[in-house]
Amino acid sequence: MTKAFTFEVLATDGKARRGAITMPRGEIRTPAFMPVGTGGTVKTMYMDQVRGVGSDIILGNTYHLMLRPGAERVARLGGLHEFARWPHPILTDSGGFQVMSLSKLRKLTEKGVTFRSHIDGAAYEMSPERSIEIQGLLDSDIQMQLDECTALPAMEKEIERAMELSLRWAERCKAAFGDQQGKAMFGIVQGGDIPALRLRSSQALKAMDLKGYAIGGLAVGEPQAVMLEMLEITCPELPADRPRYLMGVGTPDDILKSVARGIDMFDCVMPTRAGRHGLAYTRRGKVNLRNARHADDPRPLDEESDCPAARDYSRAYLHHLVRSQEALGAMLLTWNNLSYYQKLMQDIRAAIEAGAFEARAVEISEGWARGDIPAR
C-alpha cells in the first residue's frame, strides 16, 4: 500500500465517478459511505461487523472525543485506531457542527469558538489550530478544517459572514496541518443556498490546493432540490482529481442523486439511528418493524440479502425485539441498515464501471417505489 495519500478516478458515467483513495491504512473505494462512529464506536456494532458489511472507512468526531474520553488520553492509548480496534482509515469531523448545534453558551470570534460542554457545562476553546491538534492526537487519516455551519434558512449576510470566516479558518487549518505524509486535510465549501457564495467558497478553497474538498452546510433544513442545485453549482468548480465529500448526507435517494452530480464520499447517522428506532432500509424501501403487521410474519426482511440480520431472522422476531426494547433489535436492524447502505454503494460502483449508472439508478428507485411485500 502506498505511503502517500492519492486519489484516482477509475471510471466515469456522466458526472458519476468511480474512484479509489489510497493511503497507508488502506484503500477507500468510491463512491463510499462512511458509517458514523461519533464517539469511537459505530453504535450497536462490532468493528468486525462494520468491516464485514463492506466499510472501508469510518467517521469519528472531534467534539465528542475531546469531551470523552479526551484526545490526549486517546493519544496515550495508541490513537483512535488502536483504541477502537479499527486498523483501517478514519476520517474525523472538525467538531464545528456539533459546537454550533449542541454546545451551551457558545461565543464565536475570529480566533475560534468558546463553548460549554453539553455533558457537564465545562468550558472549552476550539480554534482552527486546536481542532487540527486534536485530530492529530486521535491520529485520523483524513482531517477536516474547522468551519462555521449555518442552518438554513438564514439571511444572506449571515451566510456570507460564516462562509468568509470558514475560508480564513481553512487557511489556518492548512498551516497547522502542514504536510503529513499519508494523510489529508479537506477544506469545506460553505455558502448556504446562495449560488454566488458557493462559487466564491469553492474557488477560494481550490486555490489553497488541498488534498480533498467537502461540501458542508447542506441537509440542514433545506429541500432536497435546493441541495441538488448547490451540488450542480459546486462540483464543477472543484478539482476533478480530488475527492468530493458531501457531509452529513443522507438517505439512499440523496446518495443516488448526489453521485449523479459528482460526489465521491458520504456520511450520515441515518442508518444507525434508524436501526435503533425500529426502522430498516431495504431494496423495497423503508420497513417499520414497530408496525403490528409484522407480529405474526415468519418471513425475513429480505430473503436475498447477504446479511444474516436481513436473511435469517423473521419479521415477527424483529418486531418482538423492537417492541420489547431489547438491545438485540437495535443491533440486528443497524447491521441490516449498514449492510444495505454498503450494498447500495457496491451496486453504484459496479454500475458506473459498466456505464449503466443512470439505468441502474432508475431500477433501484423503482424498487423503493414498489414498496414492501404485502402483509400476511
Tab-separated table of C-alpha atoms in Angstrom:
chain	number	residue	atom	x	y	z
A	1	MET	CA	0.000	0.000	0.000
A	2	THR	CA	1.229	3.480	-0.833
A	3	LYS	CA	2.802	5.698	1.815
A	4	ALA	CA	1.169	8.722	0.195
A	5	PHE	CA	-2.430	9.923	0.067
A	6	THR	CA	-3.669	9.591	-3.511
A	7	PHE	CA	-6.974	9.700	-5.365
A	8	GLU	CA	-7.629	8.260	-8.806
A	9	VAL	CA	-10.782	8.381	-10.917
A	10	LEU	CA	-11.065	4.909	-12.444
A	11	ALA	CA	-14.266	5.317	-14.461
A	12	THR	CA	-16.939	7.894	-15.184
A	13	ASP	CA	-20.533	7.668	-16.341
A	14	GLY	CA	-21.945	11.112	-16.959
A	15	LYS	CA	-20.878	13.097	-13.903
A	16	ALA	CA	-20.803	9.986	-11.703
A	17	ARG	CA	-17.277	8.870	-10.771
A	18	ARG	CA	-15.841	5.526	-9.688
A	19	GLY	CA	-12.546	6.062	-7.955
A	20	ALA	CA	-10.130	4.977	-5.251
A	21	ILE	CA	-8.400	6.784	-2.411
A	22	THR	CA	-5.240	5.045	-1.277
A	23	MET	CA	-3.268	5.731	1.896
A	24	PRO	CA	-1.090	3.783	4.314
A	25	ARG	CA	-4.007	2.271	6.240
A	26	GLY	CA	-5.895	1.064	3.189
A	27	GLU	CA	-7.923	1.824	0.093
A	28	ILE	CA	-11.294	3.567	0.036
A	29	ARG	CA	-13.464	2.558	-2.899
A	30	THR	CA	-15.528	5.492	-4.105
A	31	PRO	CA	-18.352	6.389	-4.146
A	32	ALA	CA	-18.055	5.492	-0.466
A	33	PHE	CA	-20.384	5.601	2.509
A	34	MET	CA	-18.695	6.156	5.872
A	35	PRO	CA	-20.532	4.765	8.918
A	36	VAL	CA	-20.583	7.298	11.719
A	37	GLY	CA	-18.560	6.282	14.770
A	38	THR	CA	-19.010	9.567	16.628
A	39	GLY	CA	-17.543	8.594	19.989
A	40	GLY	CA	-15.162	5.887	18.827
A	41	THR	CA	-17.907	3.328	18.171
A	42	VAL	CA	-20.440	2.664	15.438
A	43	LYS	CA	-23.396	2.329	17.777
A	44	THR	CA	-24.577	-1.278	18.446
A	45	MET	CA	-21.997	-2.736	16.014
A	46	TYR	CA	-18.781	-4.682	16.477
A	47	MET	CA	-15.969	-3.302	14.349
A	48	ASP	CA	-15.538	-6.624	12.544
A	49	GLN	CA	-19.207	-6.400	11.537
A	50	VAL	CA	-18.669	-2.860	10.242
A	51	ARG	CA	-15.786	-4.135	8.155
A	52	GLY	CA	-17.713	-7.258	7.158
A	53	VAL	CA	-20.548	-5.337	5.504
A	54	GLY	CA	-18.029	-3.630	3.219
A	55	SER	CA	-16.958	-0.443	5.006
A	56	ASP	CA	-13.524	0.869	4.015
A	57	ILE	CA	-13.549	3.879	6.355
A	58	ILE	CA	-15.461	5.154	9.383
A	59	LEU	CA	-16.001	8.627	10.790
A	60	GLY	CA	-15.113	9.912	14.255
A	61	ASN	CA	-15.960	13.279	15.769
A	62	THR	CA	-13.528	15.746	17.299
A	63	TYR	CA	-16.098	17.456	19.534
A	64	HIS	CA	-17.394	14.295	21.186
A	65	LEU	CA	-13.978	12.636	21.537
A	66	MET	CA	-12.370	15.753	23.021
A	67	LEU	CA	-15.072	15.750	25.719
A	68	ARG	CA	-14.998	11.996	26.330
A	69	PRO	CA	-12.554	10.319	26.794
A	70	GLY	CA	-10.273	13.218	25.777
A	71	ALA	CA	-7.898	13.465	22.820
A	72	GLU	CA	-4.753	13.355	24.925
A	73	ARG	CA	-5.960	10.183	26.625
A	74	VAL	CA	-6.704	8.539	23.262
A	75	ALA	CA	-3.209	9.506	22.084
A	76	ARG	CA	-1.613	7.937	25.184
A	77	LEU	CA	-3.559	4.751	24.459
A	78	GLY	CA	-2.199	4.479	20.924
A	79	GLY	CA	-4.577	6.629	18.895
A	80	LEU	CA	-8.144	6.063	17.788
A	81	HIS	CA	-7.344	3.114	15.504
A	82	GLU	CA	-5.829	1.125	18.352
A	83	PHE	CA	-8.327	2.400	20.926
A	84	ALA	CA	-11.365	1.371	18.844
A	85	ARG	CA	-9.770	-1.705	17.232
A	86	TRP	CA	-10.243	-0.321	13.701
A	87	PRO	CA	-6.942	-0.520	11.765
A	88	HIS	CA	-8.430	0.921	8.577
A	89	PRO	CA	-8.849	4.594	7.519
A	90	ILE	CA	-10.687	7.028	9.775
A	91	LEU	CA	-11.998	10.482	8.895
A	92	THR	CA	-12.581	12.926	11.739
A	93	ASP	CA	-15.040	15.779	11.532
A	94	SER	CA	-13.645	19.024	12.920
A	95	GLY	CA	-16.288	19.320	15.615
A	96	GLY	CA	-17.561	22.622	14.268
A	97	PHE	CA	-21.082	21.425	13.501
A	98	GLN	CA	-21.502	19.941	16.978
A	99	VAL	CA	-20.111	23.055	18.665
A	100	MET	CA	-22.700	25.145	16.825
A	101	SER	CA	-25.615	22.761	17.390
A	102	LEU	CA	-25.034	21.062	20.757
A	103	SER	CA	-22.932	23.255	23.000
A	104	LYS	CA	-24.274	25.694	25.544
A	105	LEU	CA	-23.418	29.398	25.694
A	106	ARG	CA	-21.048	29.392	22.728
A	107	LYS	CA	-19.222	32.547	21.641
A	108	LEU	CA	-17.772	32.875	18.155
A	109	THR	CA	-14.819	35.163	17.346
A	110	GLU	CA	-12.153	35.374	14.675
A	111	LYS	CA	-9.863	33.368	16.952
A	112	GLY	CA	-12.266	30.446	17.249
A	113	VAL	CA	-15.197	29.441	19.421
A	114	THR	CA	-15.542	29.159	23.169
A	115	PHE	CA	-18.333	26.930	24.408
A	116	ARG	CA	-19.683	24.896	27.277
A	117	SER	CA	-19.979	21.127	27.050
A	118	HIS	CA	-23.475	19.748	26.546
A	119	ILE	CA	-22.468	16.988	29.003
A	120	ASP	CA	-21.384	18.854	32.135
A	121	GLY	CA	-21.204	22.549	31.271
A	122	ALA	CA	-17.385	22.684	31.400
A	123	ALA	CA	-15.792	25.495	29.361
A	124	TYR	CA	-13.674	24.758	26.277
A	125	GLU	CA	-11.975	26.664	23.486
A	126	MET	CA	-11.810	25.433	19.914
A	127	SER	CA	-9.648	27.251	17.385
A	128	PRO	CA	-8.733	26.017	13.908
A	129	GLU	CA	-5.317	25.084	15.240
A	130	ARG	CA	-6.741	23.235	18.248
A	131	SER	CA	-9.146	21.302	16.032
A	132	ILE	CA	-6.256	20.084	13.880
A	133	GLU	CA	-4.199	19.339	17.009
A	134	ILE	CA	-6.989	17.173	18.430
A	135	GLN	CA	-7.429	15.334	15.141
A	136	GLY	CA	-3.681	14.707	15.117
A	137	LEU	CA	-3.820	13.311	18.655
A	138	LEU	CA	-6.607	10.998	17.519
A	139	ASP	CA	-4.314	10.024	14.598
A	140	SER	CA	-7.079	10.177	11.991
A	141	ASP	CA	-6.201	9.758	8.329
A	142	ILE	CA	-8.472	12.433	6.859
A	143	GLN	CA	-8.909	15.589	8.920
A	144	MET	CA	-11.464	18.315	8.350
A	145	GLN	CA	-10.990	22.050	8.651
A	146	LEU	CA	-12.904	23.882	11.374
A	147	ASP	CA	-15.802	25.769	9.821
A	148	GLU	CA	-19.000	27.543	10.782
A	149	CYS	CA	-22.064	25.715	9.519
A	150	THR	CA	-25.153	27.902	9.176
A	151	ALA	CA	-28.555	26.264	9.492
A	152	LEU	CA	-30.966	27.072	6.682
A	153	PRO	CA	-32.963	29.167	6.102
A	154	ALA	CA	-30.738	32.125	7.018
A	155	MET	CA	-30.148	35.708	5.900
A	156	GLU	CA	-27.664	36.117	3.043
A	157	LYS	CA	-25.421	38.444	5.076
A	158	GLU	CA	-25.172	35.849	7.844
A	159	ILE	CA	-24.389	33.067	5.350
A	160	GLU	CA	-21.703	35.240	3.730
A	161	ARG	CA	-20.105	36.136	7.067
A	162	ALA	CA	-19.908	32.463	8.080
A	163	MET	CA	-18.544	31.446	4.678
A	164	GLU	CA	-15.776	34.072	4.754
A	165	LEU	CA	-14.839	33.130	8.321
A	166	SER	CA	-14.678	29.469	7.286
A	167	LEU	CA	-12.287	30.360	4.460
A	168	ARG	CA	-9.960	32.175	6.841
A	169	TRP	CA	-10.122	29.235	9.213
A	170	ALA	CA	-9.314	26.887	6.303
A	171	GLU	CA	-6.058	28.765	5.711
A	172	ARG	CA	-5.153	28.433	9.380
A	173	CYS	CA	-6.062	24.727	9.414
A	174	LYS	CA	-3.901	24.135	6.346
A	175	ALA	CA	-0.938	25.807	8.048
A	176	ALA	CA	-1.497	23.846	11.262
A	177	PHE	CA	-1.843	20.548	9.387
A	178	GLY	CA	1.356	21.067	7.407
A	179	ASP	CA	2.499	18.224	5.164
A	180	GLN	CA	1.644	14.998	6.948
A	181	GLN	CA	2.795	12.003	4.941
A	182	GLY	CA	-0.024	9.636	4.005
A	183	LYS	CA	-2.748	11.858	5.474
A	184	ALA	CA	-5.022	14.592	4.163
A	185	MET	CA	-6.853	17.692	5.291
A	186	PHE	CA	-10.062	18.570	3.461
A	187	GLY	CA	-11.499	22.058	3.108
A	188	ILE	CA	-15.247	22.614	3.425
A	189	VAL	CA	-17.282	24.601	0.902
A	190	GLN	CA	-19.898	26.784	2.584
A	191	GLY	CA	-22.312	29.375	1.241
A	192	GLY	CA	-25.718	28.076	2.224
A	193	ASP	CA	-28.274	28.216	-0.563
A	194	ILE	CA	-26.705	31.238	-2.299
A	195	PRO	CA	-25.105	30.196	-5.640
A	196	ALA	CA	-22.662	33.115	-5.778
A	197	LEU	CA	-21.363	32.349	-2.284
A	198	ARG	CA	-20.934	28.644	-3.088
A	199	LEU	CA	-18.890	29.637	-6.142
A	200	ARG	CA	-16.699	32.036	-4.159
A	201	SER	CA	-16.094	29.452	-1.452
A	202	SER	CA	-15.262	26.726	-3.992
A	203	GLN	CA	-12.838	28.911	-5.912
A	204	ALA	CA	-11.052	30.153	-2.799
A	205	LEU	CA	-10.621	26.627	-1.442
A	206	LYS	CA	-9.454	25.351	-4.818
A	207	ALA	CA	-6.710	27.998	-4.775
A	208	MET	CA	-5.457	26.503	-1.474
A	209	ASP	CA	-4.598	23.258	-3.329
A	210	LEU	CA	-5.943	20.896	-0.676
A	211	LYS	CA	-5.969	17.099	-0.923
A	212	GLY	CA	-9.753	16.888	-0.844
A	213	TYR	CA	-12.871	19.008	-0.687
A	214	ALA	CA	-16.058	18.648	1.300
A	215	ILE	CA	-19.383	20.344	0.723
A	216	GLY	CA	-20.918	21.370	4.015
A	217	GLY	CA	-23.974	23.239	5.172
A	218	LEU	CA	-26.466	21.093	3.273
A	219	ALA	CA	-29.099	18.674	4.587
A	220	VAL	CA	-29.603	21.235	7.374
A	221	GLY	CA	-33.241	22.052	6.739
A	222	GLU	CA	-33.420	22.878	3.044
A	223	PRO	CA	-35.439	20.842	0.490
A	224	GLN	CA	-33.595	18.157	-1.473
A	225	ALA	CA	-33.996	20.200	-4.676
A	226	VAL	CA	-32.002	23.047	-3.122
A	227	MET	CA	-29.244	20.670	-2.029
A	228	LEU	CA	-29.001	19.206	-5.527
A	229	GLU	CA	-28.915	22.668	-7.090
A	230	MET	CA	-25.982	23.628	-4.848
A	231	LEU	CA	-24.160	20.423	-5.873
A	232	GLU	CA	-24.691	21.211	-9.553
A	233	ILE	CA	-23.131	24.624	-8.974
A	234	THR	CA	-20.318	23.497	-6.685
A	235	CYS	CA	-18.979	20.209	-8.073
A	236	PRO	CA	-17.781	21.599	-11.443
A	237	GLU	CA	-15.769	24.233	-9.565
A	238	LEU	CA	-13.804	21.664	-7.558
A	239	PRO	CA	-10.686	19.935	-8.921
A	240	ALA	CA	-11.559	16.790	-10.886
A	241	ASP	CA	-8.531	14.955	-9.457
A	242	ARG	CA	-9.514	15.385	-5.805
A	243	PRO	CA	-12.219	13.557	-3.807
A	244	ARG	CA	-15.521	15.351	-3.145
A	245	TYR	CA	-17.278	14.654	0.150
A	246	LEU	CA	-20.901	15.638	0.847
A	247	MET	CA	-21.099	15.953	4.616
A	248	GLY	CA	-23.979	14.516	6.637
A	249	VAL	CA	-25.901	13.068	3.672
A	250	GLY	CA	-28.042	11.124	3.673
A	251	THR	CA	-30.927	8.950	2.549
A	252	PRO	CA	-30.348	6.311	-0.143
A	253	ASP	CA	-32.190	8.589	-2.577
A	254	ASP	CA	-29.953	11.534	-1.621
A	255	ILE	CA	-26.917	9.345	-2.289
A	256	LEU	CA	-28.095	8.213	-5.729
A	257	LYS	CA	-28.891	11.764	-6.833
A	258	SER	CA	-25.654	13.176	-5.395
A	259	VAL	CA	-23.462	10.537	-7.053
A	260	ALA	CA	-25.121	11.542	-10.333
A	261	ARG	CA	-23.787	15.063	-9.706
A	262	GLY	CA	-20.201	14.017	-8.987
A	263	ILE	CA	-19.977	13.280	-5.243
A	264	ASP	CA	-17.496	10.609	-4.077
A	265	MET	CA	-17.962	10.326	-0.288
A	266	PHE	CA	-20.865	10.368	2.158
A	267	ASP	CA	-21.542	10.002	5.865
A	268	CYS	CA	-24.787	10.036	7.811
A	269	VAL	CA	-26.151	8.838	11.154
A	270	MET	CA	-29.385	7.797	9.428
A	271	PRO	CA	-28.798	4.025	9.015
A	272	THR	CA	-27.534	3.563	12.573
A	273	ARG	CA	-30.073	5.881	14.197
A	274	ALA	CA	-32.933	4.303	12.244
A	275	GLY	CA	-31.822	0.840	13.336
A	276	ARG	CA	-32.053	1.863	16.980
A	277	HIS	CA	-35.616	3.050	16.390
A	278	GLY	CA	-37.026	0.011	14.611
A	279	LEU	CA	-36.640	1.179	11.005
A	280	ALA	CA	-34.990	-0.998	8.358
A	281	TYR	CA	-33.632	0.099	4.976
A	282	THR	CA	-34.157	-2.488	2.242
A	283	ARG	CA	-34.231	-2.765	-1.547
A	284	ARG	CA	-38.025	-2.441	-1.205
A	285	GLY	CA	-37.726	0.830	0.701
A	286	LYS	CA	-38.066	1.508	4.415
A	287	VAL	CA	-39.740	-1.054	6.673
A	288	ASN	CA	-41.019	-0.051	10.125
A	289	LEU	CA	-40.681	-3.099	12.358
A	290	ARG	CA	-42.760	-1.443	15.076
A	291	ASN	CA	-45.885	-1.936	12.982
A	292	ALA	CA	-48.244	-4.684	14.171
A	293	ARG	CA	-48.472	-6.123	10.634
A	294	HIS	CA	-45.131	-7.878	11.302
A	295	ALA	CA	-46.135	-9.548	14.588
A	296	ASP	CA	-47.042	-12.925	13.030
A	297	ASP	CA	-44.908	-12.776	9.891
A	298	PRO	CA	-42.351	-15.612	9.670
A	299	ARG	CA	-40.687	-14.167	6.576
A	300	PRO	CA	-37.305	-12.385	6.772
A	301	LEU	CA	-36.724	-8.746	5.914
A	302	ASP	CA	-35.071	-9.746	2.640
A	303	GLU	CA	-34.548	-13.368	1.644
A	304	GLU	CA	-31.977	-12.337	-1.000
A	305	SER	CA	-29.730	-10.324	1.309
A	306	ASP	CA	-26.196	-11.429	2.176
A	307	CYS	CA	-26.662	-10.007	5.679
A	308	PRO	CA	-27.767	-12.565	8.305
A	309	ALA	CA	-29.822	-9.896	10.089
A	310	ALA	CA	-31.968	-9.419	6.988
A	311	ARG	CA	-31.971	-13.030	5.768
A	312	ASP	CA	-32.081	-15.292	8.830
A	313	TYR	CA	-34.415	-13.648	11.347
A	314	SER	CA	-38.176	-13.440	10.963
A	315	ARG	CA	-40.022	-10.157	10.855
A	316	ALA	CA	-42.052	-11.442	13.792
A	317	TYR	CA	-38.906	-11.848	15.883
A	318	LEU	CA	-37.531	-8.455	14.860
A	319	HIS	CA	-40.896	-6.877	15.691
A	320	HIS	CA	-40.845	-8.558	19.102
A	321	LEU	CA	-37.325	-7.303	19.839
A	322	VAL	CA	-38.176	-3.747	18.827
A	323	ARG	CA	-41.454	-3.624	20.756
A	324	SER	CA	-39.762	-5.143	23.815
A	325	GLN	CA	-36.888	-2.636	23.541
A	326	GLU	CA	-34.385	-5.473	23.522
A	327	ALA	CA	-30.855	-4.373	22.640
A	328	LEU	CA	-30.607	-7.152	20.061
A	329	GLY	CA	-33.301	-5.456	17.982
A	330	ALA	CA	-31.173	-2.331	17.559
A	331	MET	CA	-28.116	-4.464	16.844
A	332	LEU	CA	-29.774	-6.536	14.121
A	333	LEU	CA	-31.505	-3.622	12.397
A	334	THR	CA	-28.348	-1.492	12.429
A	335	TRP	CA	-26.456	-4.429	10.949
A	336	ASN	CA	-29.108	-4.723	8.257
A	337	ASN	CA	-29.068	-0.998	7.537
A	338	LEU	CA	-25.307	-0.651	7.217
A	339	SER	CA	-25.235	-3.771	5.073
A	340	TYR	CA	-27.902	-2.275	2.813
A	341	TYR	CA	-26.069	1.043	2.513
A	342	GLN	CA	-22.782	-0.666	1.631
A	343	LYS	CA	-24.534	-2.958	-0.868
A	344	LEU	CA	-26.022	0.162	-2.442
A	345	MET	CA	-22.548	1.720	-2.762
A	346	GLN	CA	-21.180	-1.510	-4.254
A	347	ASP	CA	-24.064	-1.519	-6.733
A	348	ILE	CA	-23.388	2.123	-7.650
A	349	ARG	CA	-19.675	1.491	-8.211
A	350	ALA	CA	-20.360	-1.515	-10.426
A	351	ALA	CA	-22.942	0.396	-12.457
A	352	ILE	CA	-20.551	3.295	-13.079
A	353	GLU	CA	-17.842	0.864	-14.200
A	354	ALA	CA	-20.325	-0.749	-16.594
A	355	GLY	CA	-21.518	2.592	-17.974
A	356	ALA	CA	-25.014	1.805	-16.719
A	357	PHE	CA	-25.401	4.090	-13.726
A	358	GLU	CA	-28.454	6.026	-14.878
A	359	ALA	CA	-30.397	2.885	-15.793
A	360	ARG	CA	-29.426	1.159	-12.544
A	361	ALA	CA	-30.433	4.212	-10.508
A	362	VAL	CA	-33.881	4.066	-12.108
A	363	GLU	CA	-34.195	0.358	-11.248
A	364	ILE	CA	-33.179	0.959	-7.639
A	365	SER	CA	-35.647	3.834	-7.287
A	366	GLU	CA	-38.427	1.750	-8.806
A	367	GLY	CA	-37.733	-0.976	-6.239
A	368	TRP	CA	-38.209	1.532	-3.422
A	369	ALA	CA	-41.389	2.868	-5.037
A	370	ARG	CA	-42.966	-0.593	-5.290
A	371	GLY	CA	-42.752	-0.843	-1.522
A	372	ASP	CA	-42.559	-3.726	0.905
A	373	ILE	CA	-44.028	-7.176	0.384
A	374	PRO	CA	-47.765	-7.411	1.145
A	375	ALA	CA	-48.756	-8.160	4.728
A	376	ARG	CA	-49.959	-11.654	5.558
